[in-house]
C-alpha cells in the first residue's frame, strides 16, 4: 500500500493546533448548548435528563450521547463547577471555554486513532 501524504497523524496535529489557536475565539450557540447538557447530566437524576426545561437547550440527543455528556461532566467538575449548575444560563468562564475546547480535541484524537486503526490493512503482505 502506498504511503498517504499527508498522513492521518499530520492532519490531526494540524487540526488540533488550529483549534488551540482558536481557544480564545468566538463562542457559538453550541457552547451554551453543551454547557447546559453537561449541567443537566451532572446535576439531575437520569430520569429527569430529558424533561429539564430551565433552558431552551434541552437534552434532545440519544441516550448514548447523554451518557457521553455525563462522562465529560465527571471531568468538568475539576475545571469549573459553575458550568455544572443548570441555573447558570449563559455561563462562560475561561475555565469552561478551555475545558470544552480541550474535550473536543481529546475526543477527536480518539476518533483519529480509530480512523488510523481502520486504515491499517487487516492482512499485511509477507
Short mmCIF file of C-alpha atoms in Angstrom, two decimals:
data_model
loop_
_atom_site.label_atom_id
_atom_site.label_comp_id
_atom_site.label_asym_id
_atom_site.label_seq_id
_atom_site.Cartn_x
_atom_site.Cartn_y
_atom_site.Cartn_z
CA UNK A 1 0.00 0.00 0.00
CA UNK A 2 1.38 3.41 -0.92
CA UNK A 3 2.04 5.88 1.86
CA UNK A 4 -0.59 8.56 2.24
CA UNK A 5 0.58 12.16 2.30
CA UNK A 6 -0.23 13.98 4.44
CA UNK A 7 -0.62 11.22 6.98
CA UNK A 8 -3.60 10.90 9.29
CA UNK A 9 -1.35 11.91 12.20
CA UNK A 10 -0.10 15.01 10.39
CA UNK A 11 -3.67 16.09 9.59
CA UNK A 12 -4.72 15.53 13.20
CA UNK A 13 -1.79 17.57 14.54
CA UNK A 14 -2.50 20.49 12.20
CA UNK A 15 -6.22 20.39 13.06
CA UNK A 16 -5.50 20.30 16.81
CA UNK A 17 -3.00 23.18 16.52
CA UNK A 18 -5.57 25.24 14.61
CA UNK A 19 -8.21 24.55 17.27
CA UNK A 20 -5.79 25.51 20.05
CA UNK A 21 -5.12 28.82 18.28
CA UNK A 22 -8.89 29.42 18.28
CA UNK A 23 -9.36 28.74 22.02
CA UNK A 24 -9.99 32.44 22.82
CA UNK A 25 -12.09 33.00 19.69
CA UNK A 26 -15.85 33.35 19.43
CA UNK A 27 -18.36 31.04 21.07
CA UNK A 28 -21.26 29.73 19.05
CA UNK A 29 -24.69 28.70 20.31
CA UNK A 30 -23.31 25.17 20.66
CA UNK A 31 -21.12 26.39 23.52
CA UNK A 32 -24.14 27.09 25.76
CA UNK A 33 -25.97 24.02 24.48
CA UNK A 34 -23.17 21.72 25.58
CA UNK A 35 -22.60 23.60 28.84
CA UNK A 36 -26.27 23.09 29.64
CA UNK A 37 -26.12 19.40 28.71
CA UNK A 38 -23.08 18.96 30.98
CA UNK A 39 -25.07 20.63 33.78
CA UNK A 40 -28.19 18.53 33.20
CA UNK A 41 -26.36 15.21 33.14
CA UNK A 42 -24.19 16.11 36.12
CA UNK A 43 -26.80 17.70 38.37
CA UNK A 44 -30.01 15.79 37.75
CA UNK A 45 -31.08 12.16 38.13
CA UNK A 46 -31.17 10.22 34.86
CA UNK A 47 -34.99 10.13 34.87
CA UNK A 48 -35.05 13.97 34.60
CA UNK A 49 -32.45 14.42 31.87
CA UNK A 50 -34.93 14.62 29.00
CA UNK A 51 -37.55 16.63 30.88
CA UNK A 52 -35.49 19.53 32.30
CA UNK A 53 -36.82 22.84 30.90
CA UNK A 54 -34.76 25.60 32.61
CA UNK A 55 -33.05 26.38 29.31
CA UNK A 56 -34.33 26.34 25.78
CA UNK A 57 -31.44 23.93 25.09
CA UNK A 58 -33.00 20.75 26.37
CA UNK A 59 -31.19 17.43 26.13
CA UNK A 60 -32.55 16.02 22.89
CA UNK A 61 -29.85 13.61 21.74
CA UNK A 62 -29.92 9.81 22.04
CA UNK A 63 -29.07 8.19 25.40
CA UNK A 64 -25.52 7.19 24.38
CA UNK A 65 -24.69 10.86 23.77
CA UNK A 66 -26.27 11.81 27.10
CA UNK A 67 -24.02 9.26 28.81
CA UNK A 68 -21.05 10.75 26.96
CA UNK A 69 -22.01 14.21 28.30
CA UNK A 70 -22.30 12.70 31.79
CA UNK A 71 -18.81 11.22 31.44
CA UNK A 72 -17.43 14.60 30.37
CA UNK A 73 -19.18 16.24 33.32
CA UNK A 74 -17.23 13.99 35.69
CA UNK A 75 -14.06 15.71 34.48
CA UNK A 76 -15.67 19.15 34.09
CA UNK A 77 -16.14 19.46 37.85
CA UNK A 78 -12.35 19.68 38.20
CA UNK A 79 -12.20 22.59 35.74
CA UNK A 80 -15.10 24.74 36.98
CA UNK A 81 -18.13 23.63 38.99
CA UNK A 82 -20.03 26.74 37.88
CA UNK A 83 -20.58 25.27 34.43
CA UNK A 84 -22.39 22.33 36.02
CA UNK A 85 -25.24 24.35 37.52
CA UNK A 86 -28.38 24.08 35.42
CA UNK A 87 -29.50 27.56 36.51
CA UNK A 88 -26.27 29.21 35.24
CA UNK A 89 -27.68 30.12 31.84
CA UNK A 90 -25.11 31.84 29.64
CA UNK A 91 -22.22 30.93 31.94
CA UNK A 92 -18.86 31.18 30.18
CA UNK A 93 -15.77 31.36 32.40
CA UNK A 94 -12.40 30.89 30.72
CA UNK A 95 -12.09 27.53 32.51
CA UNK A 96 -15.34 26.43 30.91
CA UNK A 97 -14.23 27.58 27.46
CA UNK A 98 -10.89 25.80 27.76
CA UNK A 99 -12.50 22.64 29.12
CA UNK A 100 -15.00 22.44 26.30
CA UNK A 101 -12.42 23.15 23.61
CA UNK A 102 -9.92 20.67 25.10
CA UNK A 103 -12.59 17.97 25.36
CA UNK A 104 -13.30 18.39 21.63
CA UNK A 105 -9.61 17.92 20.80
CA UNK A 106 -9.29 14.87 23.07
CA UNK A 107 -12.47 13.31 21.72
CA UNK A 108 -11.33 13.89 18.15
CA UNK A 109 -8.00 12.25 18.96
CA UNK A 110 -9.92 9.08 19.88
CA UNK A 111 -11.73 9.34 16.53
CA UNK A 112 -8.41 9.81 14.69
CA UNK A 113 -6.95 6.77 16.44
CA UNK A 114 -9.97 4.70 15.36
CA UNK A 115 -9.55 6.02 11.81
CA UNK A 116 -5.88 5.05 11.90
CA UNK A 117 -6.76 1.54 13.04
CA UNK A 118 -9.33 1.16 10.27
CA UNK A 119 -6.88 2.41 7.65
CA UNK A 120 -4.26 -0.19 8.56
CA UNK A 121 -4.69 -3.21 6.34
CA UNK A 122 -6.06 -6.28 8.07
CA UNK A 123 -3.67 -8.59 6.27
CA UNK A 124 -0.23 -7.29 5.55
CA UNK A 125 1.66 -8.99 2.71
CA UNK A 126 4.62 -11.13 3.75
#
